[in-house]
Coordinates of C-alpha atoms in Angstrom, one line a residue:
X1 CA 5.7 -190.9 -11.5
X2 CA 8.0 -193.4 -13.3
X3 CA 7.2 -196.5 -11.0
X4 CA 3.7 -196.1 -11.9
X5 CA 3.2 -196.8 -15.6
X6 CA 2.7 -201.0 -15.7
X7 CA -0.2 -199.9 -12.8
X8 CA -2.0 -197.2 -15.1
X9 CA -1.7 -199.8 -18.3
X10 CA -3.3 -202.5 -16.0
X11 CA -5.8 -199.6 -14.3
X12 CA -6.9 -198.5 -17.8
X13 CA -7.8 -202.4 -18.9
X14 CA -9.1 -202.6 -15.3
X15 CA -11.3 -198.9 -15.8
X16 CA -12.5 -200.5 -19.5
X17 CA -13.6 -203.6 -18.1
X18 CA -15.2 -202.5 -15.3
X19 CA -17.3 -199.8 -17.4
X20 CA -18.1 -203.0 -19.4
X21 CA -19.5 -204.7 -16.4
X22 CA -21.6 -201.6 -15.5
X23 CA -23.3 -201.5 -18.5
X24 CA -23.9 -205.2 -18.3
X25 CA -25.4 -205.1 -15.2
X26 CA -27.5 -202.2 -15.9
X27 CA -28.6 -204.0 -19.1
X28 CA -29.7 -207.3 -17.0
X29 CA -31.4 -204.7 -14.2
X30 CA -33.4 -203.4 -17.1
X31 CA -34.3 -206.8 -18.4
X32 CA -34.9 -208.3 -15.4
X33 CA -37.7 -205.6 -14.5
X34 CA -38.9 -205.8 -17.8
X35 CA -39.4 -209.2 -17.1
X36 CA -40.7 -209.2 -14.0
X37 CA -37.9 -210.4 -11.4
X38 CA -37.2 -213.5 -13.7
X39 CA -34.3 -214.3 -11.4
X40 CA -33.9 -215.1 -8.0
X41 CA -32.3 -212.4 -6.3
X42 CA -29.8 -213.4 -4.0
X43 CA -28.2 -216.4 -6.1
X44 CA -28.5 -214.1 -9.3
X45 CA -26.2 -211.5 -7.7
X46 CA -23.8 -214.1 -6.7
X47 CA -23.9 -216.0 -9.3
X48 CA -22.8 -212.5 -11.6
X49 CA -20.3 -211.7 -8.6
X50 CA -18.1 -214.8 -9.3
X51 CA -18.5 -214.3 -13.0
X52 CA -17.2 -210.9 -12.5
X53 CA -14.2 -212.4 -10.0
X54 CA -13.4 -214.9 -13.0
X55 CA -13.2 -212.5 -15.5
X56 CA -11.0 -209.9 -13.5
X57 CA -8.9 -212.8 -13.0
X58 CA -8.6 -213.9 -16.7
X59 CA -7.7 -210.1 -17.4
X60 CA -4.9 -210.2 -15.0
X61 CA -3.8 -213.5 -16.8
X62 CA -3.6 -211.5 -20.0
X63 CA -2.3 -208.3 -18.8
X64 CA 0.7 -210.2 -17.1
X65 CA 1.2 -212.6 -20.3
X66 CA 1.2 -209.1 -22.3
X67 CA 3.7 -207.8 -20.2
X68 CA 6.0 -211.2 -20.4
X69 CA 5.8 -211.2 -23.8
X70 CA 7.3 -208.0 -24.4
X71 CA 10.3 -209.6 -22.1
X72 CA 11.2 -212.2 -24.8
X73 CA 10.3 -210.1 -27.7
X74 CA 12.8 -207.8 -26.4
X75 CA 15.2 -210.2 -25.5
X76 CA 15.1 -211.3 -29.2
X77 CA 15.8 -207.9 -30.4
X78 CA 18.8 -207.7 -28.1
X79 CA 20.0 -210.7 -29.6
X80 CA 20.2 -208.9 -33.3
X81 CA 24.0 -207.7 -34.3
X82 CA 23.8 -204.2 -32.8
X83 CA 24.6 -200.9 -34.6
X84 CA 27.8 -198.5 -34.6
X85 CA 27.0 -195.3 -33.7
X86 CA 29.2 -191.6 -32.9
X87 CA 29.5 -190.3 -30.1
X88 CA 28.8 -186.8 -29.9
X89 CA 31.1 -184.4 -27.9
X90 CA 29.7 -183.0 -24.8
X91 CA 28.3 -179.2 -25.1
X92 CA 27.6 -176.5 -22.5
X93 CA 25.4 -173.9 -22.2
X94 CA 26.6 -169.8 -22.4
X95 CA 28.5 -168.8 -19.1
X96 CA 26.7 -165.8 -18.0
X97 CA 29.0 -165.3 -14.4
X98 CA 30.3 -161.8 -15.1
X99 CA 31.2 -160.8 -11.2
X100 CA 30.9 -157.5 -9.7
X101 CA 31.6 -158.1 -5.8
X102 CA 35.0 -159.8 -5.7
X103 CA 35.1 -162.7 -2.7
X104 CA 38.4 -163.0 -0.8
X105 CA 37.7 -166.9 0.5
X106 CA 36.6 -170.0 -0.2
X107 CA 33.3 -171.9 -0.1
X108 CA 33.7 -173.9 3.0
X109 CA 31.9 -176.7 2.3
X110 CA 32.3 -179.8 0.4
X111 CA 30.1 -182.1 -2.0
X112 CA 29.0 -185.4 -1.1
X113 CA 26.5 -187.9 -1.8
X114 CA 23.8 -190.4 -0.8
X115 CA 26.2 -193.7 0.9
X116 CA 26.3 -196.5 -1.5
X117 CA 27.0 -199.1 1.2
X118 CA 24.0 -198.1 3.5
X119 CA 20.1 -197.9 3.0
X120 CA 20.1 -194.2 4.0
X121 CA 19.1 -192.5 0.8
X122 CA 20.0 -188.7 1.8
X123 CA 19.1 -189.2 5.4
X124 CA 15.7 -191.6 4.4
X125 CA 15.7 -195.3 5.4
X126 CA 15.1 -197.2 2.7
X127 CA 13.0 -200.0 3.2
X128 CA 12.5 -201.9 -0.1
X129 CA 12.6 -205.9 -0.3
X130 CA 15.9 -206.6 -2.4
X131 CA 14.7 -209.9 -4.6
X132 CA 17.3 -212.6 -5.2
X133 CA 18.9 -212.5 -8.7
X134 CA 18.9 -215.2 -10.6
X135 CA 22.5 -216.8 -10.9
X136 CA 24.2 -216.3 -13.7
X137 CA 27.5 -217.3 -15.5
X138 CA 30.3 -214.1 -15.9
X139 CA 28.5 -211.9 -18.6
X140 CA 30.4 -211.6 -21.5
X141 CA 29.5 -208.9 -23.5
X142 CA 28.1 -210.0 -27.0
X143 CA 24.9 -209.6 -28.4
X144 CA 24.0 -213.3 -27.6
X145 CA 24.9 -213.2 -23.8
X146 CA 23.4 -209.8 -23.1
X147 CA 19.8 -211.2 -24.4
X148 CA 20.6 -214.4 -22.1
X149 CA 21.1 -212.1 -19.3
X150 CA 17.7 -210.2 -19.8
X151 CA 15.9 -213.3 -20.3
X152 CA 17.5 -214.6 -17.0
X153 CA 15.9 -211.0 -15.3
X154 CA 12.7 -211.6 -16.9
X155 CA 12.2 -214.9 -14.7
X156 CA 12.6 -213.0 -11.6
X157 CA 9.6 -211.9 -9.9
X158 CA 10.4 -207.8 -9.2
X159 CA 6.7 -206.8 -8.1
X160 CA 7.7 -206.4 -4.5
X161 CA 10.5 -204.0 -5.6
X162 CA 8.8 -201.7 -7.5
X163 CA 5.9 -201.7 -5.0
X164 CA 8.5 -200.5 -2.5
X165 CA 10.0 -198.0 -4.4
X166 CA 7.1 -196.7 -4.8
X167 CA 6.2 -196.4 -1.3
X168 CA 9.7 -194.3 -0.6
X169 CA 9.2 -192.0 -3.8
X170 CA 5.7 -190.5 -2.3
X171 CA 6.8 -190.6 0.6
X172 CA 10.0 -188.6 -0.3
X173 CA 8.4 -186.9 -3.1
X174 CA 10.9 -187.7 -5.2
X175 CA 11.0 -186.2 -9.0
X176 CA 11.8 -188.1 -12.0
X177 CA 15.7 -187.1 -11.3
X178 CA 15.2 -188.6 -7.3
X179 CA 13.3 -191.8 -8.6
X180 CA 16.4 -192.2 -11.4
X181 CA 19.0 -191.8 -8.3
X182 CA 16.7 -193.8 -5.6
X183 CA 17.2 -196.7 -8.2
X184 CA 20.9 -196.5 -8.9
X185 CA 21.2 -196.2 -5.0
X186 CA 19.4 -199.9 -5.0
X187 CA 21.4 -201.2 -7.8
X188 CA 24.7 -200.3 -5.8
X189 CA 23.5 -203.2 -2.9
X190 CA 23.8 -205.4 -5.2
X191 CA 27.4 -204.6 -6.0
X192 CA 29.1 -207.4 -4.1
X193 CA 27.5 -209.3 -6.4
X194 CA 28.1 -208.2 -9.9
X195 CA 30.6 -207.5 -12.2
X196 CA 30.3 -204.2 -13.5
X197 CA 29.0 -204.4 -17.0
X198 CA 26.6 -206.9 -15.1
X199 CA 25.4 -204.3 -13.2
X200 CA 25.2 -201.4 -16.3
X201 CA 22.8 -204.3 -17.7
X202 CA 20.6 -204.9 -14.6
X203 CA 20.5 -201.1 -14.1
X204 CA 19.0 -200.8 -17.8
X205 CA 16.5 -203.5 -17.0
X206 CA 15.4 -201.6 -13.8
X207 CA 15.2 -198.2 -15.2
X208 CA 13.0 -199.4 -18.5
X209 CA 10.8 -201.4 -16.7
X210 CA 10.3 -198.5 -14.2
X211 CA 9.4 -196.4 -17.2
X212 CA 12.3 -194.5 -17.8
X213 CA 13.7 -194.3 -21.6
X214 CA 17.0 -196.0 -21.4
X215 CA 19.7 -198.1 -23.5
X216 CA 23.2 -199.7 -22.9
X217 CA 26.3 -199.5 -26.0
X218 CA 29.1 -201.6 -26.2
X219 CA 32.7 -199.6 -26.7
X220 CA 34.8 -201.3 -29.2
X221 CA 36.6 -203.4 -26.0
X222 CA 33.1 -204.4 -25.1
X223 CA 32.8 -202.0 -22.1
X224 CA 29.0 -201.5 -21.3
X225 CA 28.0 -198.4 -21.0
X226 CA 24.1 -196.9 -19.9
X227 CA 22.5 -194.1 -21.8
X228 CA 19.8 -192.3 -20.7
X229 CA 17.0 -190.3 -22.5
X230 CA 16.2 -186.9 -21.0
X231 CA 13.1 -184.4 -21.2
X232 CA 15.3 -181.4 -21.2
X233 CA 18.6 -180.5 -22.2
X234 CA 21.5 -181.3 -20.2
X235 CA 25.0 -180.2 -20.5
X236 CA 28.4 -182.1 -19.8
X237 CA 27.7 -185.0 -20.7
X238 CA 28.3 -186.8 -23.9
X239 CA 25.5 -188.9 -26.5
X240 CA 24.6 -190.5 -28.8
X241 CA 21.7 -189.7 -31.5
X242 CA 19.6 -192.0 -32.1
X243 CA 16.9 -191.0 -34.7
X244 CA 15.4 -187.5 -33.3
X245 CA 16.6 -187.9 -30.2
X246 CA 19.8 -187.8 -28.0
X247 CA 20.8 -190.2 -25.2
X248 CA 23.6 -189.4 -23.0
X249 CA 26.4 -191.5 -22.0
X250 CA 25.9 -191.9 -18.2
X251 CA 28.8 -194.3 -17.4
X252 CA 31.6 -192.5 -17.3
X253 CA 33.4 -193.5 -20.3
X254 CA 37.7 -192.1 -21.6
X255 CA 37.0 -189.2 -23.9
X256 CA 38.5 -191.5 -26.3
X257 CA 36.0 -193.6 -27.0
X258 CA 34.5 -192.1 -30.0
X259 CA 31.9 -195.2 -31.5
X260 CA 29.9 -197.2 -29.7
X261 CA 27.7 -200.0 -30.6
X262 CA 24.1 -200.0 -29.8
X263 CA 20.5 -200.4 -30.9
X264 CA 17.5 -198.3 -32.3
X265 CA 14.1 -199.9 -30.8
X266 CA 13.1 -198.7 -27.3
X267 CA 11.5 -201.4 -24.7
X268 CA 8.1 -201.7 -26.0
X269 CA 6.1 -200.8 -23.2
X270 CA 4.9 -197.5 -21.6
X271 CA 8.0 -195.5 -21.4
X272 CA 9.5 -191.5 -21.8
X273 CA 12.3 -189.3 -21.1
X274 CA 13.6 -189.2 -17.6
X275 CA 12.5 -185.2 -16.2
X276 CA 13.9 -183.4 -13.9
X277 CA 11.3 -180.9 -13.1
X278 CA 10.3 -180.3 -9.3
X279 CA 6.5 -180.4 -8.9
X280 CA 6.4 -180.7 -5.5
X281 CA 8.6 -180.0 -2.4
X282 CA 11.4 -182.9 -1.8
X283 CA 10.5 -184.5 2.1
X284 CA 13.9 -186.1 3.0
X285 CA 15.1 -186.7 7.0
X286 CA 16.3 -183.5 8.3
X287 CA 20.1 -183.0 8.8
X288 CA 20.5 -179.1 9.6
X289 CA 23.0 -177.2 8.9
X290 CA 24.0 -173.3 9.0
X291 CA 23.8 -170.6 6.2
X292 CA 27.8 -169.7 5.6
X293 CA 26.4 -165.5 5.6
X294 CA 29.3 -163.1 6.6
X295 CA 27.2 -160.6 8.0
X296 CA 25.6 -162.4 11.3
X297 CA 23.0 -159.7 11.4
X298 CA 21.6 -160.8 8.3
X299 CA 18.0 -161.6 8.3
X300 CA 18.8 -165.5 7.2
X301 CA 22.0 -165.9 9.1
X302 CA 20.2 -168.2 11.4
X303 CA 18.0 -170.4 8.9
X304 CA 18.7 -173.9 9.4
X305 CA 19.6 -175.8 6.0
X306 CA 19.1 -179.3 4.8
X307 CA 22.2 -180.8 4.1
X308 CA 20.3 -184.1 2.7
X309 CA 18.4 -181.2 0.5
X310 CA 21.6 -179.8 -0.5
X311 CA 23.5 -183.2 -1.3
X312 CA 20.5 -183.8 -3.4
X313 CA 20.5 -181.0 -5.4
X314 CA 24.3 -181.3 -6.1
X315 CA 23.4 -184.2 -8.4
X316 CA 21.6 -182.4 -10.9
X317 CA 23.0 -182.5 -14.4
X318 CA 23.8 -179.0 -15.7
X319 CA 20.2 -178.6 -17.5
X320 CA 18.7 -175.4 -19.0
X321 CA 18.1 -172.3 -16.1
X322 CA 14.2 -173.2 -16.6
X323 CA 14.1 -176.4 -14.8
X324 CA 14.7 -173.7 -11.6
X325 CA 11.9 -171.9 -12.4
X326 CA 9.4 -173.9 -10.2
X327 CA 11.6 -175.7 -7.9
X328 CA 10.0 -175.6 -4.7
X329 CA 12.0 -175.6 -1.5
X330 CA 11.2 -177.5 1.5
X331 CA 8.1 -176.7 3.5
X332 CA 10.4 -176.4 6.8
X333 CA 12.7 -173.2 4.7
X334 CA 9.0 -171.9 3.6
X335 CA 8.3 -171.9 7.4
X336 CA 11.1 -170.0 8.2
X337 CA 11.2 -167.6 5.5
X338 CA 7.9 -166.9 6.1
X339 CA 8.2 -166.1 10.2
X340 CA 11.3 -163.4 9.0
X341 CA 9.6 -161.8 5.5
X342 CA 6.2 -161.6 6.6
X343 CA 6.1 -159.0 9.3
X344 CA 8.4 -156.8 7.1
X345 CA 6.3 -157.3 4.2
X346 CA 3.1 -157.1 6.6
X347 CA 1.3 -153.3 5.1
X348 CA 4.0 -152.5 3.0
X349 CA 2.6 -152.3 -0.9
X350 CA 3.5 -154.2 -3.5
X351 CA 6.2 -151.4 -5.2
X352 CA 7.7 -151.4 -1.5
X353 CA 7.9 -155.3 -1.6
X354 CA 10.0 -155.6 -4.6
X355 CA 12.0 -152.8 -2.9
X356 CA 12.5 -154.9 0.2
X357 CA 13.0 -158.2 -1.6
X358 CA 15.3 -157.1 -4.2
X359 CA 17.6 -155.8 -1.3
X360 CA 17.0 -158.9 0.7
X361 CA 18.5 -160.8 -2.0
X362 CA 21.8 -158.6 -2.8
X363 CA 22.9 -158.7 0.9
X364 CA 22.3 -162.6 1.0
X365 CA 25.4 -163.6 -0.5
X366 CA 28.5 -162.3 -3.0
X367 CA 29.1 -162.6 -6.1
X368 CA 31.5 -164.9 -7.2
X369 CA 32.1 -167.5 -10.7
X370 CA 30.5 -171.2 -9.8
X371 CA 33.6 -172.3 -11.3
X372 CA 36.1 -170.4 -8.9
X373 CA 33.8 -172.2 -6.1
X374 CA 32.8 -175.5 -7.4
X375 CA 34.9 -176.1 -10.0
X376 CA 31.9 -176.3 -12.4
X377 CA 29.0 -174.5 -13.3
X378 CA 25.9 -174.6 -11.1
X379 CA 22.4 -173.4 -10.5
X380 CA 20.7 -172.8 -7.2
X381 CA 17.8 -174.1 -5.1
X382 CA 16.6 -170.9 -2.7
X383 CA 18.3 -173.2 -0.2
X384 CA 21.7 -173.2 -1.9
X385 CA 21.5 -169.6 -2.0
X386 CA 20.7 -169.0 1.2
X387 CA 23.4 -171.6 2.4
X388 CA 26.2 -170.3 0.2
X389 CA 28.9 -167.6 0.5
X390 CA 29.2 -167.2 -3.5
X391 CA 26.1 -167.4 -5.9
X392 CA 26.6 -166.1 -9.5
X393 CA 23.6 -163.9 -11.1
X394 CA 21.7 -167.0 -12.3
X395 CA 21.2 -167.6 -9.0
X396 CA 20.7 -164.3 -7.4
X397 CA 17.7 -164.4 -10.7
X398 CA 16.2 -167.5 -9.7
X399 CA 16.1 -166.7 -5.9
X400 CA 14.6 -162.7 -6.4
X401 CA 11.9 -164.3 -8.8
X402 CA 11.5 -167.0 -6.0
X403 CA 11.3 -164.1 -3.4
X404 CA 9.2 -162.3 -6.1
X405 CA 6.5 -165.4 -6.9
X406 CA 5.8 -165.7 -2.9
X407 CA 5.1 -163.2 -1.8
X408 CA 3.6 -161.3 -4.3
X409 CA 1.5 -161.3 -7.4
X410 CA 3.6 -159.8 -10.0
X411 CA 4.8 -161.0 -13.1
X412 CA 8.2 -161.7 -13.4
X413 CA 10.3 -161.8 -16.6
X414 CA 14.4 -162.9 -17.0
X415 CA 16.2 -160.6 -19.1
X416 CA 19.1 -162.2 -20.9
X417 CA 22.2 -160.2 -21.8
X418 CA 26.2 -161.4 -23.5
X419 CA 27.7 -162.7 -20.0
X420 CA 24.8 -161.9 -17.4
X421 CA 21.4 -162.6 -16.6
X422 CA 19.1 -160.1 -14.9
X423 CA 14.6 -159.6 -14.3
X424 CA 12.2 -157.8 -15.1
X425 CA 8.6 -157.0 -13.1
X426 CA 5.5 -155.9 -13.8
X427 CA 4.8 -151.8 -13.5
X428 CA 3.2 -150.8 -10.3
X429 CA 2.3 -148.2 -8.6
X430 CA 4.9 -146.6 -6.5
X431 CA 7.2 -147.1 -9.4
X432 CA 8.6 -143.7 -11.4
X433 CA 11.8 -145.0 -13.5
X434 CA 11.9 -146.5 -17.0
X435 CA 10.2 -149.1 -18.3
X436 CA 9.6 -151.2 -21.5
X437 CA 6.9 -153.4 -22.9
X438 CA 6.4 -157.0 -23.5
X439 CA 2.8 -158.3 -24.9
X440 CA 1.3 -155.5 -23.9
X441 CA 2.1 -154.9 -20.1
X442 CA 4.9 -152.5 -19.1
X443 CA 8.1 -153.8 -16.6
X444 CA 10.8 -152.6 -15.0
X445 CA 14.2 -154.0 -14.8
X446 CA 15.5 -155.4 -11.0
X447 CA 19.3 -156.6 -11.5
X448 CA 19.8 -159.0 -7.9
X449 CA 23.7 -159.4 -8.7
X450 CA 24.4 -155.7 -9.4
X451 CA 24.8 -155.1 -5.6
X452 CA 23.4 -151.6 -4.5
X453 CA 21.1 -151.0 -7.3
X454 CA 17.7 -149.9 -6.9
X455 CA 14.6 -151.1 -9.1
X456 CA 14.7 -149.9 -12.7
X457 CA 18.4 -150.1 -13.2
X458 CA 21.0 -152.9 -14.8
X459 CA 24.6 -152.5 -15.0
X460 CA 25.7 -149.9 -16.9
X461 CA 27.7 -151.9 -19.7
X462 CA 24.4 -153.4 -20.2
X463 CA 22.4 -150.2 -20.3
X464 CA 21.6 -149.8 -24.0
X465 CA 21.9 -153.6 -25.1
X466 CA 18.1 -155.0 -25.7
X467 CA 18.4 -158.6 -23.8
X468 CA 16.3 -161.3 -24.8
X469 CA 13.1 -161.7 -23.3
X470 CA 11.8 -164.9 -21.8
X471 CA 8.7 -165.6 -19.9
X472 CA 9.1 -168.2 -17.0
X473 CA 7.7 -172.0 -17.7
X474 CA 4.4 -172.4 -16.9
X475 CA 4.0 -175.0 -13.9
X476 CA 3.2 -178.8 -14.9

């Protein structure tokens, strides 16, 4: 976790030091029974004990003045005549939404996001100790006055802060993505207070101190702007390169602005791409709401859906389909997937399963373009899907292999065709149809968004086209 990194730098000094002092004591153990108890006891262990209190104490001295240090040597660097650089158009991944059911309505349902003006943070009180800024004149945005304005930060005590963030990121859970939004969230408190380019800055202060590899740019009317360094690819969004790597302009900035001035250096302390993989299941307050399924027979008309969940997941950046791979829904839809699927699945074998599952998933939801029902493209959480009217055939991929990954053991593969997406699953028995082979293990091709098909078939435009192949990520 991001919040965590100045506590494992000080927790690796601290682990050093204290295998030091074991060795030291083991050392005057030895010696003292070679010599026979030379010491007294009692006064010799307390007499080492505040030796050892000292010289933990001198180490936090030094770990803190490291960490001021890099402050002003940072601050000094800011100061330096900053560099022009080109910003990059924003680029977007292959559309693969080829429909084959055509909807009639609309999605009902509309986007929205965690309150700026309240301490709710998608339904979670927030309860972290705002510090007081120092004051500070108007920031005018020069090279000079920016490194004023970081100094000015550096001053400010922001301990209690991070400590509470990172109370509400376990106890919410959060990924790299939810710690990146739980700080912006905090940063938008302060907006009373600050101008924003002010704000840009103090938000780039936060987020590299918190471990996350960020930068600000100047546009030629000296507008600030943040960039932001991410683990994956993400689409949409336009950046800057800046040696190997690319940051993304996250203000939103006129498509006219076409160089920006910033610099090359990174904070010098422990810091790396922002992530958004899902290692663990999101815990956020509980706002249900209903699955928008036509058919009220269906077997997950009734599941009730977060809407905090599904406010959260709206936020995601358009990012390659393989950050889906190992999202994990909430434990509460697990629950109640898992009263509805298991006594269908209960006795059935595993060739009937994919059977079952694979049907489950085409009577879910229609098919329908993610730009005909958000306006942009999208990929889906198993709770999106579920909630939904309209998922294109990433999403009726990502939910089957979900489907597939829980309740059984087979592997799954995603099949990648010109305009559509489909999977693949391990041969089993029970299974008579085609199949082809990848590293030595035979599969058969299940196609969720081709509604009515059966195991073993794909649409028939895409019959004799060889798709590309493509394993899932392995979990972190």
């Amino acid at each position: 976790m991001l919040f965590r990194v100045k506590k494992e730098a000080k927790c690796f000094i601290l682990f050093y030091v204290n295998e030091m002092v074991k060795r030291a004591r083991l050392l005057s153990l030895l010696l003292f029974l070679a010599v026979g108890g030379f010491f007294p006891t009692a006064a010799g262990a307390q007499g080492m004990q505040q030796v050892f209190d000292q010289f933990m104490q001198e180490i936090d001295e030094v770990f803190y003045s490291y960490l001021d240090s890099l402050d002003l040597v940072f601050a000094d660097y800011l100061e330096q005549e900053w560099e022009e650089f080109e910003v990059q158009e924003a680029v977007y991944p292959v559309s693969y939404a080829t429909g084959y059911v055509k909807a009639q309505t609309e999605v009902p349902y509309c986007q929205s996001y965690a309150d700026p003006s309240s301490t709710l943070f998608y339904g979670h009180r927030v309860e972290v100790p705002l510090v007081t800024l120092p004051h500070t004149r108007p920031l005018k945005t020069t090279e000079k006055e920016i490194a004023s304005f970081w100094r000015a930060l550096y001053t400010t005590d922001f301990t209690p802060f991070y400590a509470g963030c990172m109370r509400q990121v376990k106890e919410m859970q959060l990924n790299d993505w939810g710690e990146f939004l739980l700080l912006h969230h905090l940063v938008s408190l302060y907006e009373v207070k600050m101008l924003p380019d002010e704000r840009t800055l103090f938000t780039f202060y936060l987020l590299t101190h918190a471990g996350i590899k960020a930068k600000v740019c100047m546009t030629s009317d000296k507008k600030m702007l943040l960039l932001v360094s991410f683990a994956e690819n993400i689409y949409g969004y336009p950046f800057i390169q800046i040696e190997d790597e690319k940051y993304y302009v996250w203000t939103p900035a006129p498509t006219s602005v076409k160089k920006v001035f910033s610099f090359t250096e990174n904070y010098p302390g422990i810091i790396r791409p922002l992530s958004l993989l899902f290692t663990q299941p999101l815990r956020f307050a509980v706002t249900p709401v209903q699955p928008h399924i036509e058919d009220t027979r269906s077997l997950l008309a009734t599941i009730p859906i977060n809407k905090n969940l599904l406010d959260f997941y709206q936020t995601m950046p358009l990012c390659d389909l393989q950050v889906y791979h190992h999202l994990t829904p909430s434990l509460a839809f697990q629950e109640e997937m898992n009263k509805r699927l298991l006594p269908l699945l209960k006795n059935k074998s595993p060739y009937e399963r994919i059977e079952l599952l694979l049907e489950l998933t085409q009577q879910t939801t229609r098919h329908k373009k993610d730009e005909e029902v958000h306006g942009r493209e999208v990929y889906y959480s198993p709770e999106e899907f579920v909630f939904y009217p309209y998922a294109d055939c990433e999403d009726f991929c990502l939910f089957l292999y979900w489907l597939i990954k829980n309740y059984t053991r087979a592997d799954v593969l995603f099949l990648y065709y010109p305009q559509h997406i489909a999977l693949a699953v391990e041969k089993m028995e029970g299974y008579k149809g085609a199949t082809f082979q990848y590293e030595d293990k035979a599969y058969f091709i299940c196609d969720p968004s081709y509604i009515g098909s059966k195991p073993g078939t794909v649409v028939p435009a895409y019959k004799l086209i060889d798709p590309i192949v493509q394993a899932p990520v392995k979990k972190r």
